[in-house]
Coordinates of C-alpha atoms in Angstrom, one line a residue:
X693 CA 170.0 91.5 156.0
X694 CA 170.3 91.9 152.2
X695 CA 174.1 92.4 152.6
X696 CA 174.5 89.5 155.1
X697 CA 172.4 87.0 153.1
X698 CA 174.1 88.2 149.9
X699 CA 177.6 87.9 151.3
X700 CA 176.9 84.6 153.0
X701 CA 175.4 83.2 149.7
X702 CA 178.4 84.6 147.7
X703 CA 180.9 83.1 150.1
X704 CA 179.1 79.7 150.0
X705 CA 178.8 79.7 146.3
X706 CA 182.5 80.7 145.9
X707 CA 183.8 78.1 148.2
X708 CA 181.7 75.5 146.6
X709 CA 182.6 76.7 143.1
X710 CA 186.3 76.8 144.0
X711 CA 186.3 73.3 145.5
X712 CA 184.4 72.0 142.5
X713 CA 186.9 73.7 140.1
X714 CA 189.8 72.4 142.1
X715 CA 188.4 68.9 142.3
X716 CA 187.6 68.9 138.6
X717 CA 191.1 70.0 137.6
X718 CA 192.7 67.4 139.7
X719 CA 190.3 64.7 138.5
X720 CA 191.1 65.6 134.8
X721 CA 194.8 65.7 135.4
X722 CA 194.6 62.3 137.1
X723 CA 192.3 60.9 134.4
X724 CA 194.8 62.0 131.6
X725 CA 197.6 60.6 133.6
X726 CA 195.9 57.3 134.0
X727 CA 195.1 57.4 130.3
X728 CA 198.8 58.0 129.3
X729 CA 199.8 55.2 131.7
X730 CA 197.3 52.7 130.2
X731 CA 198.5 53.5 126.6
X732 CA 202.1 53.2 127.6
X733 CA 201.5 49.7 129.3
X734 CA 199.6 48.6 126.2
X735 CA 202.4 49.8 123.8
X736 CA 205.1 48.3 125.9
X737 CA 203.4 44.9 125.8
X738 CA 203.1 44.9 122.1
X739 CA 205.1 42.2 120.4
X740 CA 206.0 44.5 117.5
X741 CA 207.6 47.0 120.0
X742 CA 209.4 44.2 121.9
X743 CA 210.7 42.7 118.5
X744 CA 211.7 46.3 117.3
X745 CA 213.7 47.0 120.4
X746 CA 215.4 43.7 120.3
X747 CA 216.4 44.2 116.6
X748 CA 216.9 48.0 117.2
X749 CA 214.7 48.6 114.1
X750 CA 214.5 52.4 114.4
X751 CA 212.6 53.1 111.3
X752 CA 210.0 50.4 112.1
X753 CA 209.7 51.7 115.8
X754 CA 209.2 55.2 114.7
X755 CA 206.5 54.3 112.2
X756 CA 204.7 52.2 114.7
X757 CA 205.1 55.0 117.3
X758 CA 203.6 57.7 115.0
X759 CA 200.7 55.4 114.1
X760 CA 200.0 54.4 117.8
X761 CA 200.2 58.2 118.8
X762 CA 197.6 59.1 116.2
X763 CA 195.4 56.2 117.1
X764 CA 195.3 57.1 120.8
X765 CA 195.3 60.9 120.2
X766 CA 198.6 61.2 122.1
X767 CA 201.1 64.1 121.9
X768 CA 203.9 61.7 121.5
X769 CA 205.1 58.2 122.0
X770 CA 208.8 57.8 122.7
X771 CA 210.6 54.5 122.8
X772 CA 213.9 54.0 124.4
X773 CA 216.3 51.0 125.0
X774 CA 217.4 49.8 128.4
X775 CA 219.8 52.7 128.5
X776 CA 217.1 55.3 127.9
X777 CA 218.5 56.0 124.5
X778 CA 215.7 57.2 122.1
X779 CA 214.9 54.7 119.4
X780 CA 211.6 56.4 118.4
X781 CA 210.7 60.1 118.7
X782 CA 208.5 62.5 116.7
X783 CA 211.6 64.7 116.2
X784 CA 214.1 62.7 114.3
X785 CA 216.9 65.0 115.5
X786 CA 216.6 63.7 119.0
X787 CA 217.0 60.0 118.1
X788 CA 220.1 58.4 119.6
X789 CA 220.1 60.7 122.6
X790 CA 219.1 60.1 126.1
X791 CA 215.4 60.5 127.2
X792 CA 216.6 62.5 130.2
X793 CA 217.8 65.4 128.1
X794 CA 214.4 67.0 128.2
X795 CA 213.4 66.8 131.9
X796 CA 216.1 64.9 133.7
X797 CA 213.9 61.9 134.1
X798 CA 215.7 58.9 132.6
X799 CA 213.0 56.5 133.6
X800 CA 214.9 54.8 136.3
X801 CA 211.5 53.8 138.0
X802 CA 210.7 51.7 134.9
X803 CA 214.2 50.6 133.7
X804 CA 215.6 49.7 137.1
X805 CA 212.5 48.7 139.2
X806 CA 210.2 47.7 136.4
X807 CA 207.3 49.8 137.5
X808 CA 205.1 51.8 135.4
X809 CA 204.4 55.4 136.6
X810 CA 202.9 58.8 135.7
X811 CA 204.9 62.1 135.5
X812 CA 204.2 65.7 134.6
X813 CA 207.1 67.4 133.0
X814 CA 208.1 70.0 130.4
X815 CA 209.7 68.5 127.4
X816 CA 210.8 69.4 123.9
X817 CA 207.1 69.2 122.8
X818 CA 205.8 71.3 125.6
X819 CA 204.4 70.5 129.1
X820 CA 202.7 67.0 129.1
X821 CA 201.3 64.5 131.3
X822 CA 203.4 61.4 130.8
X823 CA 202.9 57.6 131.4
X824 CA 206.0 55.5 131.3
X825 CA 206.1 51.7 131.3
X826 CA 209.0 49.2 131.0
X827 CA 209.3 47.0 128.0
X828 CA 209.8 43.4 129.3
X829 CA 211.1 40.5 127.3
X830 CA 208.4 37.8 127.9
X831 CA 211.0 35.0 127.4
X832 CA 213.3 35.8 130.2
X833 CA 211.6 38.9 131.9
X834 CA 214.5 41.1 131.2
X835 CA 213.8 44.8 130.8
X836 CA 214.5 45.6 127.3
X837 CA 213.6 49.3 127.1
X838 CA 211.0 52.0 128.1
X839 CA 207.9 53.5 126.4
X840 CA 206.7 57.1 127.3
X841 CA 203.3 58.2 126.2
X842 CA 202.5 61.9 126.6
X843 CA 199.4 64.0 126.5
X844 CA 199.6 67.8 126.2
X845 CA 198.4 69.6 129.2
X846 CA 197.0 72.3 126.9
X847 CA 194.3 69.9 126.0
X848 CA 193.5 69.3 129.6
X849 CA 193.5 73.0 130.3
X850 CA 191.1 73.5 127.3
X851 CA 188.8 70.8 128.7
X852 CA 189.1 72.4 132.2
X853 CA 188.3 75.8 130.7
X854 CA 185.1 74.4 129.1
X855 CA 184.0 72.8 132.4
X856 CA 184.9 76.0 134.3
X857 CA 182.9 78.2 132.0
X858 CA 179.9 76.1 132.8
X859 CA 180.6 75.9 136.5
X860 CA 181.2 79.7 136.7
X861 CA 177.9 80.2 134.9
X862 CA 176.1 78.1 137.5
X863 CA 177.9 79.9 140.3
X864 CA 176.8 83.3 138.9
X865 CA 173.3 82.1 138.6
X866 CA 173.4 81.0 142.1
X867 CA 174.7 84.3 143.3
X868 CA 171.9 86.0 141.5
X869 CA 169.3 83.7 142.9
X870 CA 170.8 84.3 146.4
X871 CA 170.7 88.1 146.0
X872 CA 167.0 88.0 144.8
X873 CA 166.1 85.7 147.6
X874 CA 167.9 88.0 150.1
X875 CA 165.9 91.0 148.9
X876 CA 162.6 89.1 148.9
X877 CA 163.3 87.6 152.5
X878 CA 164.5 91.0 153.8
X879 CA 161.4 92.7 152.3
X880 CA 158.9 90.3 153.8
X881 CA 160.8 90.4 157.1
X882 CA 160.8 94.1 157.3
X883 CA 157.1 94.3 156.4
X884 CA 156.4 91.9 159.3
X885 CA 158.4 94.2 161.7
X886 CA 156.6 97.4 160.3
X887 CA 159.7 98.6 158.5
X888 CA 161.9 98.8 161.6
X889 CA 165.6 98.3 161.7
X890 CA 167.2 96.0 164.3
X891 CA 168.5 99.0 166.3
X892 CA 165.0 100.6 166.3
X893 CA 163.5 97.3 167.5
X894 CA 166.0 97.0 170.3
X895 CA 165.3 100.7 171.3
X896 CA 161.5 100.0 171.3
X897 CA 162.0 96.9 173.2
X898 CA 163.8 98.8 176.0
X899 CA 161.3 101.5 176.0
X900 CA 158.5 98.9 176.2
X901 CA 160.1 97.1 179.1
X902 CA 160.7 100.4 180.9
X903 CA 157.1 101.5 180.2
X904 CA 155.6 98.2 181.5
X905 CA 157.7 98.3 184.7
X906 CA 156.7 101.9 185.3
X907 CA 152.9 101.2 185.0
X908 CA 151.2 100.7 188.5
X909 CA 148.6 98.4 187.0
X910 CA 149.5 94.8 186.7
X911 CA 149.9 93.7 183.0
X912 CA 150.1 90.1 181.7
X913 CA 150.2 89.1 178.0
X914 CA 149.5 85.6 176.7
X915 CA 150.0 84.0 173.2
X916 CA 147.6 81.8 171.4
X917 CA 148.7 78.8 173.4
X918 CA 147.9 80.4 176.8
X919 CA 151.5 80.8 177.6
X920 CA 152.5 84.1 179.4
X921 CA 154.8 86.1 177.2
X922 CA 155.0 89.5 179.1
X923 CA 154.5 90.4 182.8
X924 CA 155.6 93.4 184.7
X925 CA 156.6 93.7 188.4
X926 CA 153.2 95.3 189.4
X927 CA 151.6 92.1 188.2
X928 CA 153.6 90.1 190.8
X929 CA 153.0 92.7 193.5
X930 CA 149.2 92.8 192.8
X931 CA 148.9 89.1 192.7
X932 CA 150.9 88.7 196.0
X933 CA 153.7 86.8 194.3
X934 CA 157.4 87.1 194.9
X935 CA 159.1 89.9 192.9
X936 CA 161.5 87.3 191.7
X937 CA 158.8 85.1 190.3
X938 CA 159.2 84.6 186.5
X939 CA 155.9 84.5 184.9
X940 CA 157.1 84.5 181.3
X941 CA 157.0 81.1 179.9
X942 CA 154.5 79.7 182.2
X943 CA 150.9 78.7 181.2
X944 CA 148.4 81.1 182.5
X945 CA 146.3 78.4 184.2
X946 CA 149.4 77.3 186.2
X947 CA 149.7 80.9 187.6
X948 CA 146.0 81.8 187.7
X949 CA 143.9 78.6 187.6
X950 CA 140.6 80.6 187.6
X951 CA 141.7 82.9 184.8
X952 CA 139.2 83.7 182.0
X953 CA 141.9 85.1 179.5
X954 CA 141.5 81.9 177.3
X955 CA 137.9 82.7 176.8
X956 CA 138.9 86.0 175.2
X957 CA 141.0 84.0 172.7
X958 CA 138.0 82.1 171.8
X959 CA 135.4 85.0 171.8
X960 CA 137.8 87.6 170.1
X961 CA 135.9 90.2 172.2
X962 CA 137.5 92.8 174.5
X963 CA 136.4 93.1 178.1
X964 CA 136.5 96.4 180.0
X965 CA 136.2 97.2 183.7
X966 CA 135.4 93.7 184.6
X967 CA 135.4 92.9 188.5
X968 CA 136.9 89.5 189.3
X969 CA 138.5 87.8 192.2
X970 CA 142.1 86.8 191.7
X971 CA 144.4 85.2 194.3
X972 CA 141.7 86.2 197.1
X973 CA 141.7 89.9 196.0
X974 CA 138.9 91.8 194.1
X975 CA 140.3 93.2 190.9
X976 CA 139.1 95.5 188.1
X977 CA 140.3 93.8 184.9
X978 CA 140.6 95.0 181.3
X979 CA 141.3 92.3 178.6
X980 CA 142.1 93.0 175.1
X981 CA 142.7 90.6 172.2
X982 CA 146.0 91.1 170.2
X983 CA 145.3 90.8 166.5
X984 CA 147.5 90.3 163.5
X985 CA 145.3 90.9 160.5
X986 CA 142.0 89.0 161.1
X987 CA 143.7 86.5 163.5
X988 CA 143.9 86.7 167.3
X989 CA 147.3 85.8 168.3
X990 CA 147.2 86.6 172.0
X991 CA 145.5 88.5 174.9
X992 CA 146.7 91.4 177.0
X993 CA 145.2 91.9 180.5
X994 CA 145.6 94.9 182.8
X995 CA 144.4 94.7 186.4
X996 CA 144.3 96.7 189.6
X997 CA 143.1 96.1 192.9
X998 CA 139.5 97.3 193.4
X999 CA 140.3 99.1 196.8
X1000 CA 142.8 101.3 195.2
X1001 CA 140.1 102.7 192.8
X1002 CA 137.7 103.0 195.7
X1003 CA 140.3 104.8 197.6
X1004 CA 140.7 107.4 194.8
X1005 CA 136.9 107.8 194.5
X1006 CA 136.6 108.2 198.4
X1007 CA 139.3 110.7 198.4
X1008 CA 137.6 112.7 195.7
X1009 CA 134.3 112.5 197.5
X1010 CA 135.8 113.6 200.7
X1011 CA 137.5 116.5 199.0
X1012 CA 134.2 117.5 197.6
X1013 CA 132.6 117.2 201.1
X1014 CA 135.4 119.3 202.6
X1015 CA 135.0 121.9 199.9
X1016 CA 131.2 121.9 200.4
X1017 CA 131.6 122.3 204.2
X1018 CA 134.1 125.1 203.9
X1019 CA 132.0 126.9 201.2
X1020 CA 128.8 126.5 203.4
X1021 CA 130.6 127.8 206.5
X1022 CA 132.0 130.7 204.7
X1023 CA 128.7 131.6 203.1
X1024 CA 126.8 131.2 206.4
X1025 CA 129.2 133.1 208.7
X1026 CA 129.7 135.8 206.1
X1027 CA 125.8 136.4 206.1
X1028 CA 125.7 136.4 209.9
X1029 CA 128.7 138.8 210.2
X1030 CA 127.1 141.2 207.7
X1031 CA 123.8 141.0 209.7
X1032 CA 125.6 141.7 213.0
X1033 CA 127.6 144.5 211.4
X1034 CA 124.3 146.1 210.1
X1035 CA 122.6 145.8 213.4
X1036 CA 125.6 147.5 215.1
X1037 CA 125.5 150.3 212.5
X1038 CA 121.8 151.1 213.0
X1039 CA 122.2 151.0 216.8
X1040 CA 120.4 147.7 217.4
X1041 CA 122.9 146.6 219.9
X1042 CA 120.6 144.4 221.8
X1043 CA 119.4 142.5 218.7
X1044 CA 123.1 142.0 217.7
X1045 CA 123.9 140.6 221.1
X1046 CA 120.9 138.3 220.9
X1047 CA 121.8 137.1 217.5
X1048 CA 125.5 136.4 218.6
X1049 CA 124.1 134.6 221.7
X1050 CA 121.8 132.5 219.7
X1051 CA 124.3 131.6 217.3
X1052 CA 126.8 130.7 220.0
X1053 CA 124.2 128.7 222.0
X1054 CA 123.3 126.6 218.8
X1055 CA 126.9 125.7 218.2
X1056 CA 127.8 125.2 221.7
X1057 CA 124.8 122.7 222.0
X1058 CA 125.9 121.0 218.8
X1059 CA 129.6 120.9 219.8
X1060 CA 128.7 119.6 223.3
X1061 CA 126.5 116.8 221.8
X1062 CA 129.3 115.8 219.4
X1063 CA 132.0 115.8 222.0
X1064 CA 129.9 113.5 224.3
X1065 CA 128.3 111.3 221.6
X1066 CA 131.1 111.1 219.0
X1067 CA 134.6 111.3 220.7
X1068 CA 136.3 110.6 217.3
X1069 CA 137.3 114.0 215.9
X1070 CA 137.1 112.9 212.2
X1071 CA 133.6 111.7 212.4
X1072 CA 132.5 114.7 214.6
X1073 CA 134.2 117.1 212.1
X1074 CA 132.2 115.5 209.2
X1075 CA 128.9 115.9 211.1
X1076 CA 129.7 119.5 212.1
X1077 CA 130.4 120.1 208.4
X1078 CA 127.1 118.5 207.3
X1079 CA 125.2 120.5 209.9
X1080 CA 126.6 123.6 208.4
X1081 CA 125.8 122.4 204.9
X1082 CA 122.2 121.8 206.0
X1083 CA 121.9 125.3 207.3
X1084 CA 123.1 126.7 204.0
X1085 CA 120.5 124.7 202.1
X1086 CA 117.9 126.1 204.5
X1087 CA 117.4 122.7 206.1
X1088 CA 118.0 121.4 209.6
X1089 CA 120.2 118.4 210.5
X1090 CA 118.8 117.0 213.7
X1091 CA 121.2 114.7 215.5
X1092 CA 119.4 112.4 218.1
X1093 CA 120.7 113.6 221.6
X1094 CA 120.7 110.0 222.8
X1095 CA 123.1 109.0 220.2
X1096 CA 126.4 107.4 221.3
X1097 CA 129.2 106.3 219.1
X1098 CA 132.1 105.7 221.4
X1099 CA 133.1 102.2 220.5
X1100 CA 134.5 102.6 216.9
X1101 CA 137.1 99.9 216.3
X1102 CA 140.6 101.1 215.6
X1103 CA 140.8 98.8 212.6
X1104 CA 137.9 100.6 210.9
X1105 CA 139.4 103.1 208.4
X1106 CA 138.0 106.5 209.3
X1107 CA 138.3 108.0 205.8
X1108 CA 136.0 105.2 204.4
X1109 CA 133.5 105.6 207.4
X1110 CA 133.3 109.4 206.9
X1111 CA 132.9 108.9 203.0
X1112 CA 130.0 106.5 203.7
X1113 CA 128.3 108.6 206.4
X1114 CA 128.8 111.8 204.4
X1115 CA 127.3 110.3 201.3
X1116 CA 124.1 109.1 203.2
X1117 CA 123.6 112.5 204.8
X1118 CA 124.2 114.4 201.5
X1119 CA 121.8 112.3 199.7
X1120 CA 119.2 112.8 202.4
X1121 CA 119.7 116.6 202.3
X1122 CA 119.5 116.7 198.6
X1123 CA 116.2 114.6 198.5
X1124 CA 114.6 116.7 201.3
X1125 CA 115.6 120.1 199.7
X1126 CA 114.0 119.0 196.3
X1127 CA 110.9 117.7 198.0
X1128 CA 110.0 120.0 200.8
X1129 CA 112.2 123.1 200.1
X1130 CA 113.6 125.3 202.9
X1131 CA 112.6 124.2 206.4
X1132 CA 112.9 120.5 205.8
X1133 CA 114.6 118.2 208.3
X1134 CA 117.0 115.4 208.1
X1135 CA 117.5 113.2 211.2
X1136 CA 120.5 111.2 212.3
X1137 CA 120.7 108.6 215.0
X1138 CA 123.8 106.7 216.0
X1139 CA 124.5 103.9 218.4
X1140 CA 127.4 101.6 219.2
X1141 CA 125.9 99.3 221.7
X1142 CA 126.2 95.6 221.2
X1143 CA 128.3 94.1 218.3
X1144 CA 127.4 96.6 215.6
X1145 CA 127.6 100.2 214.8
X1146 CA 124.2 101.4 213.6
X1147 CA 123.6 104.7 211.8
X1148 CA 120.0 105.8 210.8
X1149 CA 119.5 108.6 208.5
X1150 CA 115.9 109.8 207.8
X1151 CA 114.9 112.3 205.2
X1152 CA 111.7 114.0 204.1
X1153 CA 112.1 113.3 200.5
X1154 CA 109.7 111.4 198.1
X1155 CA 110.9 108.0 199.4
X1156 CA 112.5 105.2 197.4
X1157 CA 110.3 102.9 195.2
X1158 CA 110.6 99.4 196.4
X1159 CA 111.6 98.2 193.0
X1160 CA 114.6 100.7 193.1
X1161 CA 115.7 100.1 196.7
X1162 CA 118.4 97.6 195.6
X1163 CA 119.4 99.2 192.3
X1164 CA 120.3 102.6 193.8
X1165 CA 123.5 101.0 195.2
X1166 CA 124.6 100.0 191.7
X1167 CA 127.2 102.2 190.0
X1168 CA 125.7 104.9 187.8
X1169 CA 122.2 104.5 189.0
X1170 CA 120.8 107.7 190.4
X1171 CA 117.6 109.9 190.3
X1172 CA 119.9 113.0 189.8
X1173 CA 120.5 112.2 186.2
X1174 CA 123.9 111.6 184.4
X1175 CA 127.3 111.8 186.1
X1176 CA 125.9 110.6 189.4
X1177 CA 125.3 107.2 191.1
X1178 CA 128.7 107.1 192.7
X1179 CA 128.1 107.8 196.3
X1180 CA 125.7 104.9 197.2
X1181 CA 127.9 102.6 195.1
X1182 CA 130.9 103.4 197.4
X1183 CA 128.8 102.8 200.4
X1184 CA 127.9 99.3 199.1
X1185 CA 131.5 98.6 198.2
X1186 CA 132.7 99.5 201.8
X1187 CA 129.9 97.4 203.2
X1188 CA 131.0 94.4 201.1
X1189 CA 134.5 94.6 202.2
X1190 CA 133.8 95.2 205.9
X1191 CA 131.0 92.7 206.0
X1192 CA 128.1 95.3 206.9
X1193 CA 124.8 95.9 205.4
X1194 CA 122.3 98.7 204.7
X1195 CA 118.5 98.7 204.6
X1196 CA 116.1 101.1 202.9
X1197 CA 112.5 101.7 204.0
X1198 CA 109.9 104.3 203.4
X1199 CA 108.3 106.1 206.4
X1200 CA 104.6 106.3 206.9
X1201 CA 104.7 110.1 207.2
X1202 CA 106.8 110.4 204.0
X1203 CA 110.5 110.2 203.3
X1204 CA 112.8 107.3 203.6
X1205 CA 115.2 105.8 206.3
X1206 CA 118.6 104.3 205.5
X1207 CA 119.9 102.2 208.3
X1208 CA 123.6 101.1 208.2
X1209 CA 124.9 98.2 210.1
X1210 CA 128.6 97.8 210.6
X1211 CA 130.1 94.9 212.7
X1212 CA 132.7 95.9 215.1
X1213 CA 134.9 93.1 213.8
X1214 CA 135.1 92.7 210.1
X1215 CA 134.0 89.7 208.3
X1216 CA 136.7 87.0 208.1
X1217 CA 136.1 86.4 204.5
X1218 CA 136.0 90.1 203.5
X1219 CA 138.9 91.5 201.7
X1220 CA 139.9 94.9 202.9

């Protein structure tokens, strides 16, 4: 930038200075020529000159010419007759000779056509700017002779030199000012762009664009006027817009009429993990003001569909449940195998057979119940895992034999239903284990009659205080301490999307009952 501005300033200054110098030189030459012409006309009109030429008074003409030349600061005044023969000349040796001897100009324009003119020529007295005028007899308008007045060009060049000295000084000063201005401007500009060179800025821009497009979260940035300056493809996808939609340049309220990004411009405060509805979709939004010094110049918002985050949470919860189920089954069956092996080793074959028969009978009864009541293998597998989990904890999961869950709609996502049911049973087992210890019982009842799926989970825990029966479904609220309070929050999120509900009540004999109601057809206003 310094080189560009400096060279541009130098080029402009040089062109302007050159034009000014050229124009000044031509103006001075023209001015000297006009001055010579004016003096020549004045001398030619002098009666003394006219009379001198008539009488061919050479001494008188020479004396008069020298005096007039001195008076008008001319280099010379030459007077000739109608044949261009010199009658007056500063060099007496040239008297009587033709005026065309010096430069070939015999003054035909003045002598023949009677017109005064200006000429530049090299004569015996050096290069000069000459003004030539005819001497006309006023009595009969006959051309008597010619007057040539010359001014030395060395005088003009000296004058031009003085002017050029000033001009070049001004040009040099302008160049210096331009260079200093370029350095100052480049310094301020470089400071504004954090010391980056243009190539680095272009590289960072390409990196930023690639990064924005690779992020799965929607990102929109606005300036202080609320106009969108940046948006990635994920923003269009998340908002349900066409991938070809150009968001940049549009006002945020034209794209999202309910957007609250402008409020961040006013409050200057960031907003994290805020749940909002955008274009009929529930989003989790982060909004961060962009600052330049102490001034907020824009806002950047990132957003993602809530169900995507819930899906990740449910997947993690389900993986945890699967891991717990496998661990409990491994632990339980390992203990039983060791027991059976010990009975066989000590010769207690009848006791070993009885234990095997009891174990087989319990599982056969449970499997038969699950196959009849819950044909869906995913839900049946979840209940079987929770049954084994309860046995590992020293508890008993009692599934109501009259349960029937055959009418689960195909549209209901099984992974979400398993996550919800597993969280309720796991919470019931945990509450029962802490309150009653080994031997406690958790009861599960299911029915799919009518228009709803109903699940009832009863525990033998301490119950849920009435003041906390709604708060326990909020994120992070739990009686288990920190890093808990996710399971029931996911339950509530699923119910909100599907249009279901859950009730909590304390039992007279102790413990609590969670009743889950899920419509077989989702709420039309829900967003799955």
